[in-house]
């Protein structure tokens, strides 16, 4: 990278990647302590030192101090009789005996900091660079440090930008894969919920159909008997009676008696399936836009219905206490994902058989609050701060992705809301989700 | 036999399923139905129960876990699973833990269900009629040989390292080579990788169970396909399914259990009927392979 502007002759200063001050070294020939003030002034006129604000005074490698252009101007050249007063004196009389002195190995960042702390404003001097042995190595210019810092910050910003983009992409993939995992669970749950009623509906209908011919022949035989009786044809009556008793023998009255109950079950089952399908539409809405204002309680009911199989395990009871919540602008499919995750976690945390999940809603200070509380095993205090971390799970390998809550958090935050958990081991856990009623803060979520 | 009709126990957490099934079955069986697993265990302990049909997902217990308990209390009861959603974990557990007879899905096909229950009832009725044989006292002779059908030679190496050195481990890379070995001698166990570059291993396993019912099959594969596995239960009575890469301990236990079962089947041949399979629907095997299978079947009959 070669971005150093031409105004900076100290070319090495801008070499990117060189993190230490060594790259900024200017090998200025130092003054000796015996050098006079006037001689020092002449040395400043040397074009090789054009960029330097100060020159070092070195004796046998040791830096005694620095004399600055500024000091010379002020005290010698611009002061009345200054030249006469100071010109012949040794330069040490006007030097700063405590110049900023930095080792060549100092990093640019550290140098920037030290310069900020130590140098007076306006900047009137340069700093001394010393080797590993503490001996004079050369001079460094404050502006060069600033320039190098600027380049490095720029590089960092680019790296950050890249890292940010990579993170963003992988996070997006994570959300997608968790979505798929949730979808997989959902499909499994739905298939089970639908196939169970379908099982008995289909079987009941098949049995009813198999029963109908024998009922039909019984009715036919009955009316044939009636016809024969009305026609007063003794022979026909005899044979139709025989047919009737044969038809009655083939008929299973017990089965027929059960038919009403069977068909009631069948209607119930079809109703169940219709109900499920109706709830499904909440999950199929396009979720990129927060376009519609939806009924939060409808979303909760749908999630409970879909998560039914999770709650059935351990006979978990569900209580809902709904407050007054106006329609909420949100991405319904995403909020459903949050609810499903929370309900799923709650069900999974319960390992006794008097499990209870309570869902409460209320409005509070411009937010819709949803609390999902369980009486499961709770979360130990040392675990609690970590539960929203991606991949944090206490489930055995292969069973939990540990993404559920981190995705919940992300979805809630993208709606401009917040999610938090409180827990007491052995008593249970409560998750509270707050979503802004205005929905104004909502950005398009991943 | 205690009653004229075989006894079928049904358990499901949906009462309507129970009502519906009970009506379907009650003309042929004495049907006991409950939503309560404790009640079911009590029935099984207190009277002969020929067939148990259980749901998989229930509030208090999974069907597989219940059937495993039933197996302990009443090993002669035939166990069937009837499930609304065949998730892979349930199917694998059904094979490896439940050792179930059939895996059926809701909504069920009434005829197929009737068939499965009828077969199961017939087997159990015969089993209950047998006076229980004294447990085989004689220490099992040298373990029966094991055949490994896998294109990857490392599988056989692993198997050899897990079994005692006097146990013969033969290998085959193709279905035809495997059948050639099976024709030469009886194998106790065949460990087969389901995925093969050219051959229908699954079809071969199904037909092999018909030809040589005593040979127990352990299927393994990196593919984990619930549907496939269900077929292998119903039509191949696969003894174990192991995901690949193979874990040493899991494989060792599966091999030992299979060899033990094989020894039992040799000493109590009547137990073979419990391994009856559904007729497979379609199998893509060459005429030559089918000839092999026929010869293996004939020899198995001779040996029995
Ligand atoms: N209601 C709860 N009760 C007790 N612990 C909980 C509850 N909810 C979450 N946790 C803890 O937080 C961890 C992280 O939850 P998260 O939903 O992110 O992942 P997971 O549930 O482990 O995995 P997955 O969601 O993929 O099944 C869980 O492993 C569990 O330890
Ligand atoms: Mg979770």
XYZ file of C-alpha atoms and ligand atoms in Angstrom:
782
model
C 0.000 0.000 0.000
C 1.513 3.295 -0.970
C -0.595 6.142 0.190
C 2.005 8.438 1.692
C 1.586 11.903 0.266
C 4.581 13.463 -1.407
C 4.724 16.221 1.181
C 6.175 13.669 3.553
C 9.739 12.991 2.496
C 10.173 10.600 5.386
C 9.115 7.785 3.116
C 9.561 4.922 5.568
C 7.027 6.538 7.835
C 4.146 5.384 5.751
C 5.157 1.798 5.232
C 2.058 -0.060 6.170
C 2.364 -3.017 8.460
C 5.457 -1.637 10.168
C 4.008 -1.314 13.573
C 7.038 0.170 15.363
C 8.627 3.602 15.437
C 11.752 2.264 13.741
C 9.941 2.837 10.468
C 9.750 6.553 11.169
C 13.418 7.087 12.058
C 15.168 10.159 10.660
C 18.943 9.781 11.051
C 19.746 13.398 12.032
C 23.366 14.100 12.938
C 23.266 15.236 16.578
C 24.912 18.336 18.062
C 27.657 17.940 20.608
C 27.463 19.636 24.029
C 30.344 21.889 22.999
C 28.435 23.234 20.025
C 27.385 26.909 20.407
C 23.898 28.328 20.072
C 24.861 30.121 16.881
C 26.219 26.921 15.353
C 23.044 25.161 16.301
C 21.065 27.843 14.459
C 23.098 27.213 11.324
C 22.562 23.473 11.558
C 18.842 24.112 11.377
C 19.354 25.738 8.002
C 20.845 22.543 6.610
C 18.288 21.225 4.036
C 18.707 17.698 5.482
C 17.071 19.020 8.649
C 14.353 20.992 6.949
C 11.624 18.861 8.450
C 12.930 18.816 11.980
C 11.568 21.022 14.726
C 14.367 20.115 17.104
C 17.903 18.750 17.090
C 19.398 16.438 19.681
C 22.452 17.111 21.756
C 24.294 13.872 22.272
C 27.416 13.038 24.176
C 29.005 9.622 23.681
C 25.670 8.172 22.572
C 23.735 9.609 25.525
C 21.050 12.146 24.775
C 21.507 15.244 26.906
C 18.562 17.162 25.540
C 17.090 18.862 22.494
C 17.213 22.361 21.177
C 14.164 23.521 19.245
C 13.798 25.843 16.312
C 11.057 27.517 18.264
C 13.320 28.238 21.238
C 16.031 29.625 19.013
C 13.632 31.917 17.220
C 12.044 33.112 20.411
C 15.090 33.587 22.567
C 17.887 34.270 20.087
C 16.741 35.566 16.730
C 13.660 37.512 17.604
C 14.642 38.770 21.064
C 16.451 42.087 21.226
C 20.157 41.406 21.522
C 19.369 37.736 21.580
C 22.132 36.795 19.180
C 24.675 38.811 21.163
C 23.436 37.439 24.446
C 23.272 33.752 23.564
C 25.181 33.221 20.357
C 28.433 32.086 21.843
C 27.092 30.150 24.727
C 26.993 26.364 24.558
C 23.783 25.021 23.129
C 23.125 23.133 26.368
C 22.073 26.400 28.022
C 18.976 26.666 25.851
C 18.136 23.004 25.480
C 15.172 21.117 26.892
C 16.918 18.608 29.134
C 13.886 16.290 29.218
C 12.863 15.735 25.635
C 10.401 12.980 24.813
C 12.543 9.949 24.142
C 11.122 6.724 22.776
C 12.629 3.376 22.018
C 12.702 2.252 18.391
C 10.612 -0.755 19.364
C 7.707 1.376 20.602
C 4.529 0.680 18.650
C 2.965 3.482 16.667
C -0.151 3.344 18.851
C 1.855 3.600 22.080
C 3.881 6.444 20.637
C 0.697 8.263 19.703
C -0.496 7.939 23.260
C 2.794 9.105 24.820
C 2.993 12.054 22.477
C -0.522 13.045 23.470
C 0.390 12.891 27.150
C 3.857 14.397 27.087
C 4.186 17.016 24.403
C 3.098 20.588 24.937
C 0.836 22.344 22.554
C 1.454 23.832 20.072
C 3.843 21.157 19.005
C 7.237 22.731 18.824
C 9.521 19.728 19.051
C 10.247 16.305 17.699
C 11.101 13.272 19.763
C 14.296 11.321 20.204
C 14.546 7.695 19.138
C 16.833 5.390 21.066
C 18.093 1.912 20.329
C 17.809 -1.144 22.519
C 20.927 -0.004 24.449
C 19.298 3.365 25.228
C 21.722 5.188 22.903
C 20.732 7.832 20.394
C 19.473 6.385 17.098
C 17.792 9.298 15.381
C 14.815 11.628 15.495
C 11.110 11.108 14.963
C 8.533 13.614 13.782
C 5.159 13.909 15.478
C 3.360 14.470 12.198
C 4.785 11.219 10.813
C 3.367 9.384 13.797
C -0.029 10.922 13.212
C 0.122 10.035 9.543
C 1.092 6.412 10.297
C -1.628 6.193 12.899
C -4.183 7.413 10.435
C -3.186 4.743 7.935
C -3.318 2.044 10.536
C -6.721 3.138 11.779
C -7.913 3.049 8.210
C -6.635 -0.492 7.856
C -8.259 -1.538 11.090
C -11.502 -0.046 9.997
C -11.318 -2.073 6.801
C -10.545 -5.248 8.688
C -13.406 -4.507 11.024
C -15.663 -3.885 8.114
C -14.688 -7.253 6.598
C -15.066 -9.079 9.877
C -18.410 -7.434 10.363
C -19.577 -8.500 6.934
C -18.368 -12.077 7.496
C -20.126 -12.202 10.851
C -23.276 -10.817 9.392
C -23.262 -13.450 6.662
C -22.633 -16.335 9.002
C -25.239 -15.049 11.384
C -27.673 -14.960 8.525
C -26.831 -18.572 7.730
C -27.343 -19.454 11.372
C -30.749 -17.865 11.415
C -31.638 -19.757 8.291
C -30.466 -23.066 9.705
C -32.293 -22.498 12.978
C -35.348 -21.605 10.940
C -34.987 -24.901 9.161
C -34.556 -26.710 12.448
C -37.666 -25.032 13.828
C -39.423 -25.873 10.610
C -38.364 -29.501 10.960
C -39.742 -29.625 14.501
C -42.845 -27.908 13.302
C -43.414 -30.358 10.498
C -42.844 -33.279 12.847
C -45.303 -31.835 15.335
C -47.860 -30.991 12.700
C -47.613 -34.348 11.006
C -48.268 -35.982 14.339
C -51.125 -33.650 15.194
C -52.776 -34.199 11.832
C -52.090 -37.891 11.398
C -53.647 -38.829 14.709
C -57.153 -37.551 13.891
C -56.640 -38.629 10.300
C -55.989 -42.141 11.588
C -59.326 -42.554 13.283
C -61.287 -40.485 10.791
C -60.139 -42.697 7.954
C -60.653 -45.903 9.909
C -64.115 -44.861 11.091
C -65.211 -43.970 7.600
C -63.900 -47.267 6.234
C -65.763 -49.187 8.927
C -68.950 -47.212 8.273
C -68.704 -47.918 4.585
C -68.177 -51.633 5.261
C -71.236 -51.616 7.502
C -73.557 -49.910 5.058
C -74.185 -52.818 2.635
C -75.450 -55.050 5.443
C -77.667 -52.244 6.742
C -78.851 -51.598 3.236
C -79.788 -55.254 2.617
C -81.602 -55.335 5.952
C -83.676 -52.312 4.950
C -84.332 -53.798 1.481
C -85.338 -57.144 2.986
C -87.594 -55.338 5.477
C -89.407 -53.397 2.826
C -89.751 -56.555 0.674
C -91.495 -58.201 3.628
C -93.763 -55.212 3.946
C -94.577 -55.302 0.226
C -95.339 -59.023 0.386
C -97.525 -58.566 3.468
C -99.464 -55.757 1.814
C -99.826 -57.839 -1.367
C -101.179 -60.760 0.680
C -98.978 -63.169 -1.272
C -98.202 -65.967 1.193
C -95.405 -67.516 -0.871
C -93.690 -64.185 -1.452
C -94.054 -63.383 2.228
C -92.439 -66.674 3.173
C -89.405 -66.154 0.933
C -88.987 -62.479 1.845
C -89.095 -63.376 5.517
C -86.306 -65.854 4.943
C -84.278 -63.159 3.241
C -84.988 -60.799 6.085
C -83.772 -63.205 8.724
C -80.646 -63.906 6.636
C -80.039 -60.157 6.318
C -80.517 -59.721 10.029
C -78.049 -62.485 10.803
C -75.434 -60.766 8.622
C -76.100 -57.460 10.334
C -74.066 -56.495 13.362
C -76.406 -54.435 15.546
C -73.762 -53.721 18.143
C -71.586 -52.135 15.492
C -74.518 -50.158 14.198
C -75.275 -48.903 17.665
C -71.726 -47.571 17.893
C -72.021 -45.803 14.599
C -73.286 -42.542 16.040
C -70.370 -42.310 18.453
C -68.026 -43.253 15.617
C -69.355 -40.492 13.400
C -69.211 -37.985 16.256
C -65.545 -38.844 16.678
C -65.067 -38.477 12.978
C -66.593 -35.002 12.935
C -64.467 -34.042 15.906
C -61.346 -35.254 14.107
C -62.138 -33.343 10.953
C -62.739 -30.259 13.090
C -59.335 -30.717 14.712
C -57.611 -30.900 11.375
C -59.462 -27.836 10.085
C -58.463 -25.978 13.229
C -54.810 -26.826 12.767
C -54.811 -25.769 9.167
C -56.444 -22.481 10.112
C -53.662 -21.812 12.610
C -51.070 -22.671 10.032
C -51.831 -19.591 8.002
C -50.103 -17.513 10.670
C -46.919 -19.338 9.849
C -47.105 -18.890 6.133
C -47.337 -15.113 6.054
C -44.572 -13.371 4.202
C -42.263 -12.368 6.980
C -39.997 -9.787 5.412
C -42.373 -6.920 5.993
C -43.865 -5.906 9.292
C -46.749 -4.721 7.229
C -49.734 -5.913 9.144
C -50.945 -5.272 12.602
C -51.731 -8.683 14.060
C -53.487 -9.987 17.102
C -50.763 -11.099 19.475
C -53.079 -13.491 21.294
C -53.918 -15.188 18.025
C -50.185 -15.722 17.502
C -49.799 -17.193 20.987
C -52.774 -19.505 20.498
C -51.376 -20.680 17.185
C -47.953 -21.333 18.703
C -49.527 -23.284 21.548
C -51.537 -25.329 19.118
C -48.495 -26.107 17.000
C -46.343 -26.875 20.032
C -49.082 -29.095 21.406
C -47.068 -32.267 21.092
C -44.191 -30.777 23.083
C -46.511 -29.862 25.915
C -48.322 -33.179 25.871
C -45.119 -34.762 27.024
C -45.295 -34.816 30.827
C -48.892 -33.582 30.749
C -47.884 -29.949 30.934
C -50.872 -27.703 31.722
C -51.092 -24.381 29.945
C -52.637 -21.257 31.506
C -53.131 -18.082 29.536
C -53.892 -14.747 31.161
C -54.346 -12.260 28.391
C -54.493 -8.517 28.970
C -55.690 -5.850 26.545
C -53.210 -5.635 23.691
C -53.941 -3.526 20.615
C -53.002 -5.032 17.232
C -49.245 -5.222 16.938
C -47.144 -4.373 13.906
C -44.657 -7.192 13.604
C -43.416 -10.028 11.427
C -45.863 -12.706 12.585
C -43.810 -15.687 11.443
C -40.810 -14.407 13.393
C -42.769 -13.720 16.547
C -44.170 -17.212 16.205
C -40.643 -18.564 16.021
C -39.858 -16.747 19.266
C -42.958 -18.085 20.975
C -42.355 -21.619 19.743
C -38.787 -21.523 21.022
C -39.821 -20.226 24.439
C -42.666 -22.715 24.783
C -40.431 -25.517 23.564
C -37.694 -24.631 26.053
C -40.259 -24.433 28.846
C -41.680 -27.850 28.000
C -38.196 -29.319 27.814
C -37.263 -27.878 31.204
C -40.077 -29.709 32.977
C -39.258 -33.198 34.128
C -41.968 -33.786 36.718
C -45.594 -34.573 36.043
C -47.283 -31.477 37.445
C -45.790 -29.195 34.851
C -47.351 -25.834 34.175
C -46.631 -23.167 31.593
C -48.261 -19.795 32.182
C -48.428 -17.146 29.506
C -49.332 -13.617 30.538
C -49.704 -10.518 28.393
C -50.146 -6.866 29.265
C -49.264 -3.442 27.946
C -46.728 -1.405 29.825
C -45.274 1.953 28.840
C -45.801 1.623 25.115
C -44.754 -2.035 25.030
C -46.640 -5.274 24.709
C -45.228 -7.565 27.381
C -45.376 -11.328 26.997
C -44.264 -13.474 29.905
C -43.724 -17.203 29.461
C -43.282 -18.873 32.812
C -42.628 -22.507 33.591
C -42.218 -24.509 36.771
C -39.347 -26.540 35.394
C -35.877 -27.145 36.680
C -34.814 -23.497 36.471
C -31.486 -22.064 35.386
C -28.546 -21.900 37.828
C -27.258 -18.338 38.419
C -23.909 -19.096 36.784
C -25.653 -20.308 33.634
C -28.266 -17.565 33.377
C -25.982 -14.867 31.903
C -24.982 -17.207 29.096
C -28.276 -18.518 27.769
C -28.608 -15.979 24.967
C -25.174 -16.779 23.583
C -25.226 -18.509 20.239
C -24.470 -22.234 20.603
C -24.823 -22.186 24.356
C -26.756 -25.261 25.378
C -26.892 -27.574 28.345
C -28.451 -30.328 26.297
C -26.447 -33.393 25.344
C -24.439 -33.202 22.147
C -26.614 -33.548 19.106
C -29.832 -32.633 20.868
C -29.803 -28.873 21.140
C -28.325 -26.370 18.764
C -28.134 -23.731 21.479
C -29.348 -21.260 18.879
C -32.956 -21.012 19.989
C -32.602 -18.139 22.439
C -29.952 -16.259 20.514
C -32.293 -16.201 17.539
C -35.170 -15.141 19.797
C -33.104 -12.270 21.058
C -32.161 -11.249 17.574
C -35.729 -11.293 16.342
C -36.986 -9.361 19.338
C -34.239 -6.765 18.998
C -34.910 -6.371 15.303
C -38.453 -5.476 16.338
C -37.018 -2.816 18.623
C -37.918 -4.887 21.669
C -36.150 -6.677 24.482
C -36.073 -10.146 25.960
C -34.919 -11.138 29.422
C -35.011 -14.136 31.708
C -35.288 -14.590 35.441
C -35.016 -17.932 37.100
C -34.961 -19.608 40.455
C -33.539 -23.116 40.436
C -36.184 -25.715 41.272
C -39.044 -23.189 41.040
C -38.896 -22.319 37.405
C -38.007 -19.783 34.793
C -39.732 -16.755 33.361
C -38.940 -15.198 30.009
C -40.318 -11.750 29.318
C -40.516 -10.330 25.826
C -41.296 -6.649 25.354
C -42.342 -5.476 21.894
C -42.957 -1.808 21.098
C -46.631 -1.199 20.361
C -45.797 1.512 17.851
C -43.618 -0.881 15.930
C -41.827 2.203 14.661
C -38.382 1.026 15.664
C -38.891 -2.116 13.658
C -36.298 -2.651 11.023
C -36.397 -5.372 8.449
C -35.111 -8.401 10.260
C -32.802 -11.087 8.897
C -54.613 -70.696 25.528
C -56.895 -69.026 28.022
C -59.598 -67.595 25.843
C -60.935 -68.398 22.424
C -59.821 -65.122 20.958
C -56.261 -63.827 21.134
C -55.863 -60.772 23.340
C -54.804 -57.465 21.791
C -53.883 -54.528 24.014
C -54.084 -51.016 22.587
C -52.533 -47.909 24.052
C -52.740 -44.356 22.716
C -53.209 -40.991 24.370
C -56.078 -40.214 22.001
C -59.205 -42.072 23.109
C -60.780 -41.768 19.696
C -57.960 -43.826 18.226
C -58.646 -46.489 20.823
C -62.378 -46.507 20.114
C -61.821 -46.715 16.411
C -59.258 -49.502 16.605
C -61.266 -51.450 19.156
C -64.257 -51.464 16.843
C -62.091 -52.629 13.983
C -60.584 -55.487 15.951
C -63.177 -56.621 18.445
C -64.833 -59.210 16.198
C -61.588 -61.199 16.004
C -59.801 -60.403 19.238
C -60.410 -59.741 22.831
C -59.489 -56.066 22.832
C -58.249 -54.172 25.890
C -57.634 -50.479 25.379
C -56.276 -47.764 27.639
C -54.610 -44.392 27.613
C -52.708 -45.324 30.767
C -49.353 -47.106 30.473
C -49.555 -48.352 34.067
C -52.823 -50.117 33.303
C -51.265 -51.682 30.227
C -48.265 -52.978 32.179
C -50.652 -54.463 34.699
C -52.585 -56.313 31.994
C -49.393 -57.630 30.531
C -48.208 -58.928 33.899
C -51.472 -60.468 34.947
C -52.677 -62.299 31.859
C -51.522 -63.548 28.485
C -51.433 -60.646 26.073
C -50.691 -61.737 22.543
C -50.266 -58.420 20.813
C -49.577 -54.899 22.027
C -50.142 -51.965 19.688
C -48.704 -48.758 21.088
C -48.599 -45.141 20.034
C -45.127 -43.583 20.027
C -45.640 -40.036 21.342
C -47.529 -40.157 24.612
C -47.476 -37.753 27.544
C -45.898 -39.957 30.159
C -43.754 -42.347 28.173
C -42.689 -43.061 24.615
C -44.064 -46.104 22.885
C -40.581 -47.561 22.474
C -39.866 -47.266 26.197
C -43.202 -48.851 27.093
C -42.701 -51.710 24.638
C -39.255 -52.341 26.069
C -40.777 -52.708 29.541
C -43.449 -54.970 28.143
C -40.732 -57.115 26.554
C -39.218 -57.623 30.001
C -42.502 -58.567 31.646
C -43.927 -60.596 28.812
C -41.347 -61.510 26.200
C -43.873 -63.541 24.241
C -46.206 -60.609 23.575
C -45.695 -59.315 20.058
C -45.003 -55.604 19.956
C -46.175 -53.168 17.293
C -45.680 -49.435 17.129
C -48.331 -47.224 15.553
C -47.121 -43.696 15.184
C -48.306 -40.402 13.775
C -44.891 -39.243 12.783
C -41.937 -41.485 12.194
C -39.096 -39.330 13.375
C -35.739 -40.926 12.843
C -34.908 -41.175 16.531
C -38.102 -43.105 17.197
C -37.490 -45.528 14.364
C -33.884 -46.156 15.406
C -34.964 -46.709 18.987
C -37.724 -49.022 17.806
C -35.092 -51.223 16.157
C -32.302 -51.027 18.669
C -34.213 -50.914 21.943
C -37.758 -52.030 21.280
C -36.957 -54.936 18.948
C -40.442 -54.428 17.629
C -42.262 -56.656 15.189
C -43.841 -53.974 13.019
C -43.644 -50.242 12.686
C -46.951 -48.866 11.424
C -47.964 -45.319 10.644
C -51.102 -43.265 11.136
C -53.279 -42.979 9.196
C -53.110 -46.713 8.790
C -54.248 -48.951 6.020
C -56.911 -51.101 7.686
C -56.049 -54.231 5.724
C -52.347 -53.970 6.351
C -52.917 -53.326 10.027
C -55.270 -56.310 10.276
C -52.680 -58.426 8.493
C -49.871 -57.376 10.800
C -51.957 -57.968 13.910
C -53.192 -61.317 12.621
C -49.632 -62.497 11.923
C -48.473 -61.255 15.287
C -51.379 -62.898 17.092
C -50.759 -66.200 15.350
C -47.102 -66.184 16.388
C -47.887 -65.230 19.970
C -50.635 -67.814 20.295
C -48.166 -70.492 19.219
C -45.518 -69.101 21.572
C -47.855 -69.055 24.552
C -48.879 -72.644 23.732
C -45.255 -73.828 23.884
C -44.134 -74.809 27.317
C -41.264 -72.465 27.948
C -38.049 -74.255 27.058
C -35.494 -74.502 29.813
C -32.897 -71.844 29.128
C -30.075 -73.292 27.106
C -27.622 -74.522 29.697
C -24.849 -75.615 27.403
C -22.370 -72.810 27.023
C -22.619 -71.577 23.466
C -20.211 -73.366 21.204
C -17.741 -71.211 19.309
C -19.542 -68.086 18.110
C -21.079 -68.397 14.670
C -19.244 -66.710 11.825
C -19.908 -63.094 10.906
C -20.181 -61.777 7.361
C -19.343 -58.161 6.574
C -20.817 -56.676 3.413
C -19.218 -53.311 2.847
C -17.185 -51.798 0.040
C -15.037 -50.180 2.703
C -12.522 -52.790 3.939
C -12.003 -50.903 7.199
C -15.372 -52.080 8.489
C -14.241 -55.713 8.499
C -10.984 -54.722 10.171
C -12.948 -53.013 12.902
C -15.239 -56.020 13.331
C -12.248 -58.372 13.614
C -10.702 -56.187 16.273
C -13.876 -56.362 18.346
C -14.568 -60.098 18.243
C -12.666 -62.966 19.858
C -9.931 -64.249 17.595
C -11.593 -67.649 17.037
C -14.651 -65.998 15.527
C -14.597 -66.215 11.748
C -15.152 -62.890 10.008
C -15.714 -63.175 6.261
C -15.975 -60.237 3.910
C -17.788 -59.468 0.710
C -17.803 -56.330 -1.398
C -20.893 -57.148 -3.447
C -24.299 -58.683 -2.774
C -23.460 -61.595 -5.046
C -20.195 -62.321 -3.238
C -22.032 -62.152 0.071
C -24.650 -64.611 -1.073
C -21.945 -66.956 -2.348
C -20.477 -67.002 1.154
C -23.901 -67.500 2.699
C -24.446 -70.489 0.453
C -21.221 -72.089 1.665
C -22.076 -71.980 5.333
C -24.471 -70.547 7.877
C -23.562 -67.159 9.232
C -24.831 -65.945 12.572
C -24.722 -62.275 11.667
C -24.443 -60.195 8.556
C -23.237 -56.630 9.032
C -24.183 -54.710 5.916
C -23.615 -51.153 4.760
C -26.888 -50.093 3.148
C -25.247 -47.743 0.682
C -23.629 -49.524 -2.207
C -22.262 -48.163 -5.471
C -24.106 -50.710 -7.584
C -26.125 -53.227 -5.553
C -29.488 -53.154 -3.805
C -28.279 -54.145 -0.351
C -31.596 -53.304 1.260
C -33.514 -55.578 -1.090
C -30.985 -58.328 -0.492
C -31.334 -58.027 3.289
C -35.100 -58.322 3.028
C -34.947 -61.449 0.887
C -32.149 -62.917 2.950
C -34.384 -62.830 6.025
C -36.848 -64.985 4.116
C -34.175 -67.341 2.801
C -32.094 -67.642 5.944
C -34.223 -66.379 8.824
C -31.706 -67.362 11.489
C -29.058 -64.991 10.198
C -29.418 -61.693 12.039
C -28.756 -58.546 10.131
C -27.109 -55.433 11.456
C -27.513 -52.541 9.063
C -25.185 -49.591 9.115
C -24.982 -46.479 7.024
C -24.157 -42.800 7.125
C -27.568 -42.329 5.512
C -30.204 -41.932 8.139
C -33.509 -42.402 6.459
C -36.464 -43.214 8.687
C -38.619 -44.485 5.881
C -36.013 -46.925 4.703
C -35.490 -48.201 8.184
C -39.210 -48.797 8.665
C -39.164 -51.017 5.593
C -36.169 -52.841 6.965
C -38.042 -53.515 10.188
C -41.246 -54.675 8.570
C -39.782 -56.549 5.651
C -36.301 -57.430 6.853
C -36.593 -57.700 10.651
C -33.302 -55.868 10.855
C -31.815 -56.584 14.273
C -29.887 -53.367 14.787
C -29.256 -50.163 12.934
C -25.960 -48.376 13.540
C -25.153 -44.949 12.161
C -21.797 -44.531 10.486
C -19.065 -43.737 11.404
C -19.314 -46.826 13.557
C -18.683 -46.429 17.261
C -16.584 -49.273 18.626
C -18.621 -49.902 21.742
C -21.982 -49.709 19.995
C -20.811 -52.065 17.291
C -19.301 -54.504 19.755
C -22.517 -54.657 21.773
C -24.640 -55.074 18.670
C -22.440 -57.914 17.390
C -22.464 -59.741 20.715
C -26.229 -59.354 21.122
C -26.775 -60.646 17.607
C -24.488 -63.655 18.127
C -26.269 -64.430 21.377
C -29.652 -64.200 19.684
C -28.424 -66.452 16.914
C -27.349 -69.057 19.456
C -30.804 -68.858 21.042
C -32.489 -69.308 17.704
C -30.404 -72.429 17.083
C -31.300 -73.960 20.406
C -34.952 -72.904 20.299
C -35.908 -72.937 16.634
C -39.547 -72.212 17.445
C -38.501 -68.675 18.338
C -37.715 -68.090 14.706
C -41.346 -67.456 13.935
C -41.085 -64.188 15.828
C -38.858 -62.943 13.026
C -41.504 -63.338 10.331
C -41.426 -60.587 7.739
C -43.864 -58.862 5.432
C -43.441 -59.759 1.798
C -41.277 -57.027 0.296
C -42.884 -55.074 -2.470
C -40.214 -54.487 -5.024
C -36.637 -55.576 -5.014
C -34.196 -54.986 -7.833
C -32.007 -58.035 -7.792
C -30.708 -60.041 -10.720
C -31.874 -63.547 -11.551
C -28.495 -64.917 -10.487
C -28.819 -63.344 -7.083
C -32.313 -64.733 -6.708
C -30.973 -68.188 -7.598
C -28.474 -67.865 -4.783
C -31.223 -66.901 -2.396
C -33.248 -69.939 -3.424
C -30.305 -72.260 -2.763
C -29.606 -70.581 0.581
C -33.247 -71.100 1.539
C -33.093 -74.775 0.623
C -29.983 -75.275 2.677
C -31.409 -73.401 5.628
C -34.352 -75.791 5.547
C -31.986 -78.738 5.516
C -30.011 -77.396 8.459
C -33.110 -76.668 10.512
N -37.325 -22.455 30.320
C -36.075 -22.869 30.605
N -35.788 -23.523 31.759
C -34.543 -23.931 32.051
N -33.478 -23.747 31.230
C -33.685 -23.099 30.068
C -34.983 -22.634 29.688
N -34.861 -22.030 28.487
C -33.569 -22.128 28.115
N -32.842 -22.759 29.068
C -31.392 -23.012 29.056
O -30.806 -22.225 28.037
C -30.072 -23.031 27.131
C -30.111 -22.419 25.774
O -31.419 -22.449 25.222
P -31.612 -22.380 23.653
O -33.073 -22.399 23.345
O -30.819 -21.237 23.119
O -30.928 -23.686 23.116
P -31.360 -25.195 23.415
O -32.787 -25.201 23.860
O -30.353 -25.807 24.309
O -31.236 -25.867 21.986
P -32.396 -25.932 20.890
O -33.214 -24.672 21.048
O -31.683 -26.009 19.613
O -33.158 -27.161 21.232
C -30.707 -24.408 27.260
O -29.814 -25.434 26.903
C -31.078 -24.455 28.726
O -29.980 -24.811 29.527
Mg -34.431 -24.209 22.694
